[in-house]
PDB file of C-alpha atoms in Angstrom:
ATOM      1  CA  MET J   1     107.367 124.513 114.666  1.00 65.00           C
ATOM      2  CA  LEU J   2     109.322 121.542 113.301  1.00 85.00           C
ATOM      3  CA  THR J   3     108.025 118.221 114.544  1.00 96.00           C
ATOM      4  CA  THR J   4     110.223 115.541 116.051  1.00 98.00           C
ATOM      5  CA  ARG J   5     110.536 112.534 113.769  1.00 98.00           C
ATOM      6  CA  VAL J   6     110.214 108.924 114.906  1.00 99.00           C
ATOM      7  CA  ILE J   7     112.141 106.713 112.488  1.00 98.00           C
ATOM      8  CA  PRO J   8     112.280 102.903 112.501  1.00 97.00           C
ATOM      9  CA  CYS J   9     115.657 101.544 111.429  1.00 95.00           C
ATOM     10  CA  LEU J  10     115.950  98.241 109.593  1.00 94.00           C
ATOM     11  CA  ASP J  11     119.321  96.490 109.254  1.00 90.00           C
ATOM     12  CA  VAL J  12     119.149  94.389 106.093  1.00 90.00           C
ATOM     13  CA  HIS J  13     121.307  91.293 105.583  1.00 86.00           C
ATOM     14  CA  ALA J  14     120.880  89.153 102.470  1.00 83.00           C
ATOM     15  CA  GLY J  15     117.385  90.522 101.929  1.00 87.00           C
ATOM     16  CA  ARG J  16     116.204  90.000 105.523  1.00 90.00           C
ATOM     17  CA  VAL J  17     115.940  92.348 108.507  1.00 90.00           C
ATOM     18  CA  ILE J  18     118.203  91.258 111.346  1.00 86.00           C
ATOM     19  CA  ARG J  19     118.897  92.653 114.792  1.00 73.00           C
ATOM     20  CA  GLY J  20     121.832  92.196 117.147  1.00 61.00           C
ATOM     21  CA  GLN J  21     123.638  94.009 119.944  1.00 58.00           C
ATOM     22  CA  LYS J  22     126.648  96.316 119.759  1.00 56.00           C
ATOM     23  CA  PHE J  23     126.829  95.776 115.995  1.00 55.00           C
ATOM     24  CA  SER J  24     126.566  91.992 116.100  1.00 56.00           C
ATOM     25  CA  ALA J  25     123.948  90.502 113.789  1.00 55.00           C
ATOM     26  CA  ASP J  26     122.143  87.433 114.986  1.00 68.00           C
ATOM     27  CA  VAL J  27     118.320  87.574 115.054  1.00 80.00           C
ATOM     28  CA  ASP J  28     116.127  87.387 111.937  1.00 85.00           C
ATOM     29  CA  VAL J  29     113.324  89.899 112.450  1.00 84.00           C
ATOM     30  CA  GLY J  30     111.447  89.546 109.173  1.00 88.00           C
ATOM     31  CA  ASP J  31     110.936  90.663 105.603  1.00 93.00           C
ATOM     32  CA  PRO J  32     112.003  94.292 105.047  1.00 94.00           C
ATOM     33  CA  VAL J  33     109.176  95.166 102.671  1.00 94.00           C
ATOM     34  CA  GLU J  34     106.525  93.759 105.006  1.00 95.00           C
ATOM     35  CA  LEU J  35     108.006  95.644 107.955  1.00 94.00           C
ATOM     36  CA  ALA J  36     108.249  98.836 105.905  1.00 95.00           C
ATOM     37  CA  ARG J  37     104.611  98.499 104.917  1.00 95.00           C
ATOM     38  CA  LYS J  38     103.644  98.021 108.569  1.00 95.00           C
ATOM     39  CA  TYR J  39     105.638 101.018 109.810  1.00 96.00           C
ATOM     40  CA  ASN J  40     104.278 103.196 107.020  1.00 96.00           C
ATOM     41  CA  ARG J  41     100.754 102.215 108.037  1.00 95.00           C
ATOM     42  CA  ASP J  42     101.494 102.740 111.737  1.00 95.00           C
ATOM     43  CA  GLY J  43     102.577 106.360 111.305  1.00 97.00           C
ATOM     44  CA  ALA J  44     106.373 106.345 111.031  1.00 98.00           C
ATOM     45  CA  ASP J  45     107.716 109.693 109.843  1.00 98.00           C
ATOM     46  CA  GLU J  46     110.528 108.142 107.826  1.00 98.00           C
ATOM     47  CA  LEU J  47     112.240 104.801 107.373  1.00 98.00           C
ATOM     48  CA  VAL J  48     115.926 103.862 107.283  1.00 98.00           C
ATOM     49  CA  TYR J  49     117.482 100.806 105.634  1.00 96.00           C
ATOM     50  CA  TYR J  50     121.099  99.874 106.318  1.00 92.00           C
ATOM     51  CA  ASP J  51     122.645  97.175 104.151  1.00 90.00           C
ATOM     52  CA  ILE J  52     124.955  95.672 106.755  1.00 83.00           C
ATOM     53  CA  THR J  53     126.508  93.139 104.399  1.00 74.00           C
ATOM     54  CA  ALA J  54     127.219  95.564 101.570  1.00 58.00           C
ATOM     55  CA  SER J  55     129.199  92.927  99.701  1.00 55.00           C
ATOM     56  CA  ALA J  56     129.190  92.983  95.927  1.00 56.00           C
ATOM     57  CA  GLU J  57     127.050  89.869  95.632  1.00 58.00           C
ATOM     58  CA  GLN J  58     124.419  91.268  98.003  1.00 66.00           C
ATOM     59  CA  ARG J  59     124.082  94.759  96.502  1.00 76.00           C
ATOM     60  CA  ASP J  60     121.659  93.664  93.801  1.00 80.00           C
ATOM     61  CA  ILE J  61     119.480  92.032  96.464  1.00 82.00           C
ATOM     62  CA  PHE J  62     119.510  95.231  98.516  1.00 90.00           C
ATOM     63  CA  GLN J  63     118.673  97.380  95.501  1.00 92.00           C
ATOM     64  CA  GLU J  64     115.720  95.123  94.752  1.00 93.00           C
ATOM     65  CA  VAL J  65     114.536  95.518  98.366  1.00 93.00           C
ATOM     66  CA  VAL J  66     114.784  99.312  98.023  1.00 96.00           C
ATOM     67  CA  GLU J  67     112.823  99.265  94.767  1.00 96.00           C
ATOM     68  CA  ARG J  68     110.081  97.065  96.204  1.00 95.00           C
ATOM     69  CA  THR J  69     109.880  99.183  99.342  1.00 95.00           C
ATOM     70  CA  ALA J  70     109.736 102.506  97.510  1.00 95.00           C
ATOM     71  CA  ASP J  71     106.657 101.278  95.663  1.00 92.00           C
ATOM     72  CA  GLU J  72     104.910 100.732  99.009  1.00 89.00           C
ATOM     73  CA  LEU J  73     105.948 103.822 100.980  1.00 92.00           C
ATOM     74  CA  PHE J  74     104.429 107.272 101.311  1.00 92.00           C
ATOM     75  CA  ILE J  75     107.149 108.486 103.690  1.00 96.00           C
ATOM     76  CA  PRO J  76     110.828 109.328 103.056  1.00 98.00           C
ATOM     77  CA  LEU J  77     113.230 106.391 102.772  1.00 98.00           C
ATOM     78  CA  THR J  78     116.924 106.685 103.654  1.00 98.00           C
ATOM     79  CA  VAL J  79     119.342 103.948 102.615  1.00 97.00           C
ATOM     80  CA  GLY J  80     122.953 103.278 103.539  1.00 95.00           C
ATOM     81  CA  GLY J  81     125.613 100.608 103.461  1.00 89.00           C
ATOM     82  CA  GLY J  82     127.950  99.884 100.579  1.00 85.00           C
ATOM     83  CA  VAL J  83     127.547 103.416  99.198  1.00 92.00           C
ATOM     84  CA  ARG J  84     131.072 104.333  98.099  1.00 92.00           C
ATOM     85  CA  THR J  85     130.764 106.526  95.011  1.00 95.00           C
ATOM     86  CA  ALA J  86     128.527 109.099  93.379  1.00 97.00           C
ATOM     87  CA  ASP J  87     127.332 106.338  91.059  1.00 96.00           C
ATOM     88  CA  ASP J  88     126.242 104.296  94.092  1.00 95.00           C
ATOM     89  CA  ILE J  89     124.311 107.303  95.395  1.00 97.00           C
ATOM     90  CA  ARG J  90     122.659 107.833  92.020  1.00 98.00           C
ATOM     91  CA  ARG J  91     121.737 104.140  91.834  1.00 96.00           C
ATOM     92  CA  MET J  92     120.033 104.199  95.240  1.00 97.00           C
ATOM     93  CA  LEU J  93     118.126 107.389  94.470  1.00 98.00           C
ATOM     94  CA  ARG J  94     116.958 105.948  91.161  1.00 97.00           C
ATOM     95  CA  ALA J  95     115.868 102.797  92.999  1.00 97.00           C
ATOM     96  CA  GLY J  96     113.510 104.975  95.026  1.00 98.00           C
ATOM     97  CA  ALA J  97     115.458 106.213  98.044  1.00 98.00           C
ATOM     98  CA  ASP J  98     114.873 109.816  99.097  1.00 98.00           C
ATOM     99  CA  LYS J  99     118.157 110.146 101.003  1.00 99.00           C
ATOM    100  CA  VAL J 100     121.459 108.294 101.059  1.00 98.00           C
ATOM    101  CA  SER J 101     123.447 107.761 104.238  1.00 98.00           C
ATOM    102  CA  LEU J 102     127.247 108.022 104.002  1.00 98.00           C
ATOM    103  CA  ASN J 103     129.435 106.445 106.673  1.00 95.00           C
ATOM    104  CA  SER J 104     132.740 104.598 106.130  1.00 94.00           C
ATOM    105  CA  ALA J 105     133.103 105.808 102.548  1.00 95.00           C
ATOM    106  CA  ALA J 106     132.847 109.444 103.650  1.00 98.00           C
ATOM    107  CA  VAL J 107     135.611 108.921 106.213  1.00 98.00           C
ATOM    108  CA  ALA J 108     137.817 107.369 103.538  1.00 97.00           C
ATOM    109  CA  ASN J 109     136.971 110.115 101.051  1.00 98.00           C
ATOM    110  CA  HIS J 110     135.705 113.310 102.675  1.00 98.00           C
ATOM    111  CA  GLY J 111     135.041 114.746  99.235  1.00 98.00           C
ATOM    112  CA  LEU J 112     132.239 112.229  98.691  1.00 99.00           C
ATOM    113  CA  ILE J 113     130.042 114.422 100.906  1.00 99.00           C
ATOM    114  CA  ASP J 114     130.770 117.471  98.727  1.00 99.00           C
ATOM    115  CA  GLU J 115     130.129 115.418  95.608  1.00 98.00           C
ATOM    116  CA  SER J 116     126.798 114.151  96.922  1.00 99.00           C
ATOM    117  CA  ALA J 117     125.630 117.571  98.079  1.00 99.00           C
ATOM    118  CA  ARG J 118     126.588 119.209  94.782  1.00 98.00           C
ATOM    119  CA  GLY J 119     125.200 116.480  92.581  1.00 98.00           C
ATOM    120  CA  PHE J 120     122.044 115.505  94.426  1.00 98.00           C
ATOM    121  CA  GLY J 121     121.462 118.161  97.098  1.00 99.00           C
ATOM    122  CA  SER J 122     122.119 118.427 100.814  1.00 99.00           C
ATOM    123  CA  GLN J 123     118.560 117.253 101.442  1.00 98.00           C
ATOM    124  CA  CYS J 124     119.580 113.855 100.007  1.00 98.00           C
ATOM    125  CA  THR J 125     122.918 113.654 101.842  1.00 99.00           C
ATOM    126  CA  VAL J 126     123.030 112.155 105.341  1.00 99.00           C
ATOM    127  CA  LEU J 127     126.251 111.762 107.323  1.00 99.00           C
ATOM    128  CA  SER J 128     125.999 108.718 109.581  1.00 98.00           C
ATOM    129  CA  ILE J 129     128.604 108.460 112.348  1.00 98.00           C
ATOM    130  CA  ASP J 130     129.325 105.347 114.404  1.00 96.00           C
ATOM    131  CA  THR J 131     131.035 106.420 117.606  1.00 98.00           C
ATOM    132  CA  LYS J 132     132.422 104.955 120.802  1.00 97.00           C
ATOM    133  CA  TRP J 133     134.017 106.410 123.938  1.00 97.00           C
ATOM    134  CA  ASN J 134     137.709 105.473 123.878  1.00 96.00           C
ATOM    135  CA  GLY J 135     138.531 106.694 127.378  1.00 96.00           C
ATOM    136  CA  GLU J 136     139.481 110.168 126.184  1.00 97.00           C
ATOM    137  CA  PHE J 137     136.936 111.234 123.574  1.00 98.00           C
ATOM    138  CA  TYR J 138     134.101 109.956 121.396  1.00 98.00           C
ATOM    139  CA  GLU J 139     135.952 108.413 118.492  1.00 98.00           C
ATOM    140  CA  VAL J 140     134.583 107.774 115.006  1.00 98.00           C
ATOM    141  CA  TYR J 141     134.619 104.132 113.917  1.00 97.00           C
ATOM    142  CA  THR J 142     134.078 102.653 110.470  1.00 93.00           C
ATOM    143  CA  HIS J 143     133.432  99.259 108.878  1.00 86.00           C
ATOM    144  CA  GLY J 144     130.546  98.349 111.147  1.00 81.00           C
ATOM    145  CA  GLY J 145     132.273  99.614 114.270  1.00 86.00           C
ATOM    146  CA  ARG J 146     135.394  97.494 113.772  1.00 88.00           C
ATOM    147  CA  ARG J 147     137.934 100.121 112.731  1.00 93.00           C
ATOM    148  CA  ALA J 148     138.999 103.125 114.836  1.00 97.00           C
ATOM    149  CA  THR J 149     139.830 106.307 112.934  1.00 98.00           C
ATOM    150  CA  GLY J 150     141.329 108.638 115.530  1.00 98.00           C
ATOM    151  CA  MET J 151     138.727 111.239 114.531  1.00 99.00           C
ATOM    152  CA  GLU J 152     136.601 113.026 117.131  1.00 99.00           C
ATOM    153  CA  CYS J 153     132.870 112.638 116.533  1.00 99.00           C
ATOM    154  CA  ALA J 154     131.642 116.231 116.903  1.00 99.00           C
ATOM    155  CA  ALA J 155     134.548 117.578 114.845  1.00 99.00           C
ATOM    156  CA  TRP J 156     133.767 115.128 112.046  1.00 99.00           C
ATOM    157  CA  ALA J 157     130.092 116.097 112.184  1.00 99.00           C
ATOM    158  CA  ARG J 158     131.019 119.770 111.811  1.00 99.00           C
ATOM    159  CA  GLU J 159     133.240 119.044 108.833  1.00 99.00           C
ATOM    160  CA  GLY J 160     130.567 116.886 107.238  1.00 99.00           C
ATOM    161  CA  VAL J 161     127.979 119.648 107.520  1.00 99.00           C
ATOM    162  CA  GLU J 162     130.446 122.210 106.169  1.00 99.00           C
ATOM    163  CA  ARG J 163     130.908 119.914 103.182  1.00 99.00           C
ATOM    164  CA  GLY J 164     127.151 119.757 102.592  1.00 99.00           C
ATOM    165  CA  ALA J 165     125.539 117.035 104.699  1.00 99.00           C
ATOM    166  CA  GLY J 166     121.900 117.929 105.333  1.00 99.00           C
ATOM    167  CA  GLU J 167     121.560 115.925 108.541  1.00 99.00           C
ATOM    168  CA  VAL J 168     123.690 113.836 110.879  1.00 99.00           C
ATOM    169  CA  VAL J 169     122.983 110.461 112.492  1.00 99.00           C
ATOM    170  CA  VAL J 170     124.891 109.844 115.738  1.00 98.00           C
ATOM    171  CA  ASN J 171     124.984 106.128 116.476  1.00 96.00           C
ATOM    172  CA  SER J 172     126.525 104.908 119.722  1.00 96.00           C
ATOM    173  CA  ILE J 173     128.308 101.578 119.309  1.00 94.00           C
ATOM    174  CA  ASP J 174     128.339 101.066 123.076  1.00 93.00           C
ATOM    175  CA  ALA J 175     124.579 101.612 123.385  1.00 93.00           C
ATOM    176  CA  ASP J 176     123.510  99.834 120.198  1.00 88.00           C
ATOM    177  CA  GLY J 177     120.888  97.182 120.919  1.00 81.00           C
ATOM    178  CA  THR J 178     121.320  97.382 124.703  1.00 87.00           C
ATOM    179  CA  LYS J 179     117.945  99.066 125.371  1.00 91.00           C
ATOM    180  CA  ASP J 180     119.693 101.118 128.084  1.00 95.00           C
ATOM    181  CA  GLY J 181     119.100 104.485 126.419  1.00 97.00           C
ATOM    182  CA  TYR J 182     120.805 106.714 123.884  1.00 98.00           C
ATOM    183  CA  GLU J 183     124.303 108.092 124.490  1.00 97.00           C
ATOM    184  CA  LEU J 184     123.106 111.577 125.384  1.00 98.00           C
ATOM    185  CA  ARG J 185     126.451 113.267 125.938  1.00 98.00           C
ATOM    186  CA  ILE J 186     127.730 112.845 122.393  1.00 98.00           C
ATOM    187  CA  THR J 187     124.294 113.374 120.847  1.00 98.00           C
ATOM    188  CA  ARG J 188     124.041 116.744 122.557  1.00 99.00           C
ATOM    189  CA  SER J 189     127.629 117.645 121.706  1.00 98.00           C
ATOM    190  CA  VAL J 190     126.985 117.059 118.013  1.00 99.00           C
ATOM    191  CA  ALA J 191     123.597 118.813 118.086  1.00 99.00           C
ATOM    192  CA  GLU J 192     125.222 121.889 119.609  1.00 98.00           C
ATOM    193  CA  SER J 193     128.033 121.786 117.043  1.00 98.00           C
ATOM    194  CA  VAL J 194     126.061 121.759 113.787  1.00 99.00           C
ATOM    195  CA  SER J 195     123.250 123.727 112.168  1.00 98.00           C
ATOM    196  CA  VAL J 196     121.374 120.778 110.643  1.00 98.00           C
ATOM    197  CA  PRO J 197     119.060 118.175 112.209  1.00 98.00           C
ATOM    198  CA  VAL J 198     120.719 115.509 114.350  1.00 99.00           C
ATOM    199  CA  ILE J 199     119.234 112.017 114.692  1.00 99.00           C
ATOM    200  CA  ALA J 200     119.899 109.989 117.847  1.00 98.00           C
ATOM    201  CA  SER J 201     120.581 106.303 117.241  1.00 97.00           C
ATOM    202  CA  GLY J 202     121.438 103.273 119.342  1.00 94.00           C
ATOM    203  CA  GLY J 203     120.053 102.187 122.693  1.00 94.00           C
ATOM    204  CA  ALA J 204     116.326 102.939 122.857  1.00 96.00           C
ATOM    205  CA  GLY J 205     114.601 100.531 125.241  1.00 96.00           C
ATOM    206  CA  ARG J 206     111.855 102.602 126.882  1.00 97.00           C
ATOM    207  CA  LEU J 207     109.742 105.502 125.696  1.00 98.00           C
ATOM    208  CA  ASP J 208     111.408 107.792 128.212  1.00 98.00           C
ATOM    209  CA  HIS J 209     114.656 107.214 126.338  1.00 98.00           C
ATOM    210  CA  LEU J 210     113.112 108.937 123.316  1.00 99.00           C
ATOM    211  CA  VAL J 211     112.154 111.901 125.472  1.00 99.00           C
ATOM    212  CA  ASP J 212     115.678 112.036 126.900  1.00 99.00           C
ATOM    213  CA  ALA J 213     117.188 112.077 123.405  1.00 99.00           C
ATOM    214  CA  ILE J 214     115.115 115.120 122.453  1.00 99.00           C
ATOM    215  CA  VAL J 215     115.136 117.056 125.726  1.00 98.00           C
ATOM    216  CA  THR J 216     118.614 116.281 127.061  1.00 99.00           C
ATOM    217  CA  GLY J 217     120.363 115.108 123.906  1.00 98.00           C
ATOM    218  CA  LYS J 218     118.922 117.966 121.809  1.00 98.00           C
ATOM    219  CA  ALA J 219     118.241 115.567 118.923  1.00 99.00           C
ATOM    220  CA  HIS J 220     115.690 116.454 116.256  1.00 98.00           C
ATOM    221  CA  ALA J 221     114.696 112.849 115.556  1.00 99.00           C
ATOM    222  CA  VAL J 222     115.052 109.390 117.073  1.00 99.00           C
ATOM    223  CA  LEU J 223     116.072 106.228 115.257  1.00 97.00           C
ATOM    224  CA  CYS J 224     114.654 103.059 116.809  1.00 96.00           C
ATOM    225  CA  ALA J 225     114.921  99.365 116.021  1.00 90.00           C
ATOM    226  CA  SER J 226     114.369  96.798 118.772  1.00 88.00           C
ATOM    227  CA  ILE J 227     111.506  98.554 120.560  1.00 94.00           C
ATOM    228  CA  PHE J 228     109.429  98.474 117.373  1.00 94.00           C
ATOM    229  CA  HIS J 229     110.664  95.241 115.765  1.00 89.00           C
ATOM    230  CA  TYR J 230     109.881  93.177 118.860  1.00 88.00           C
ATOM    231  CA  GLY J 231     106.519  94.837 119.509  1.00 90.00           C
ATOM    232  CA  MET J 232     107.562  96.423 122.808  1.00 93.00           C
ATOM    233  CA  TYR J 233     105.854  99.658 121.767  1.00 96.00           C
ATOM    234  CA  SER J 234     103.968 100.933 118.754  1.00 96.00           C
ATOM    235  CA  ILE J 235     104.914 104.063 116.858  1.00 97.00           C
ATOM    236  CA  ASP J 236     101.654 105.640 118.003  1.00 97.00           C
ATOM    237  CA  GLN J 237     102.550 104.948 121.645  1.00 98.00           C
ATOM    238  CA  ALA J 238     105.979 106.482 121.099  1.00 98.00           C
ATOM    239  CA  LYS J 239     104.562 109.624 119.533  1.00 98.00           C
ATOM    240  CA  ARG J 240     101.868 110.080 122.152  1.00 98.00           C
ATOM    241  CA  HIS J 241     104.463 109.688 124.898  1.00 98.00           C
ATOM    242  CA  LEU J 242     106.589 112.394 123.291  1.00 99.00           C
ATOM    243  CA  ALA J 243     103.543 114.640 122.886  1.00 98.00           C
ATOM    244  CA  ALA J 244     102.654 114.146 126.564  1.00 99.00           C
ATOM    245  CA  HIS J 245     106.060 115.616 127.397  1.00 98.00           C
ATOM    246  CA  GLY J 246     105.451 118.702 125.289  1.00 98.00           C
ATOM    247  CA  ILE J 247     107.400 117.515 122.249  1.00 98.00           C
ATOM    248  CA  ALA J 248     105.815 118.349 118.892  1.00 98.00           C
ATOM    249  CA  VAL J 249     105.123 115.261 116.765  1.00 98.00           C
ATOM    250  CA  ARG J 250     102.963 114.373 113.775  1.00 96.00           C
ATOM    251  CA  LEU J 251     100.017 112.299 115.031  1.00 93.00           C
TER     252      LEU J 251
END
């Protein structure tokens, strides 16, 4: 039986981990390498870094963070943000990442997913989707949630998987940082639409929210930020809570 993964997510800005709400960035949480070391020690299944600045002048800083982190980790590391070309993907993998997350660049150039899957493998290629309810459907947004695309989330997930994405992250813009729970309706819709693992992201505030994402949302993994960064719960508490509800985890 495949185990459910618990994955801390670290948003990196100018070499620091920050945390905001609904894609705003305002609170300095700490040093990314120190936090990565802590989460690795505490039993995280994987770790995700998003470079939320992704400007040219910051990319070298982010790459250095990835390199330093990879030297410390014994769990898979996914990185995203500012990844626009196959060369960017190659650079992140060489820096020590195990997977690369594609978001805005994949929307702009759908073929980037094919290129990544062919060149580096589907196991290295993650499609990350930022989505928001627009009153009619769950729409895909890019550029940190600022730009609407007119694309429907589940349809884009299906296309991404057909092109070679090995897993899909569904991140709710509305729920992000609110601690009110994951957006279960779209998480489940995507999970039922694709044949690869789906990761729920955005909104975890209580341990029951993680259970809901797996049981109701049909996710295969949960991405969490605030509940771990602010010490609300430990990774061990999260995993034991999932296990108590009959969900297979690695303890």
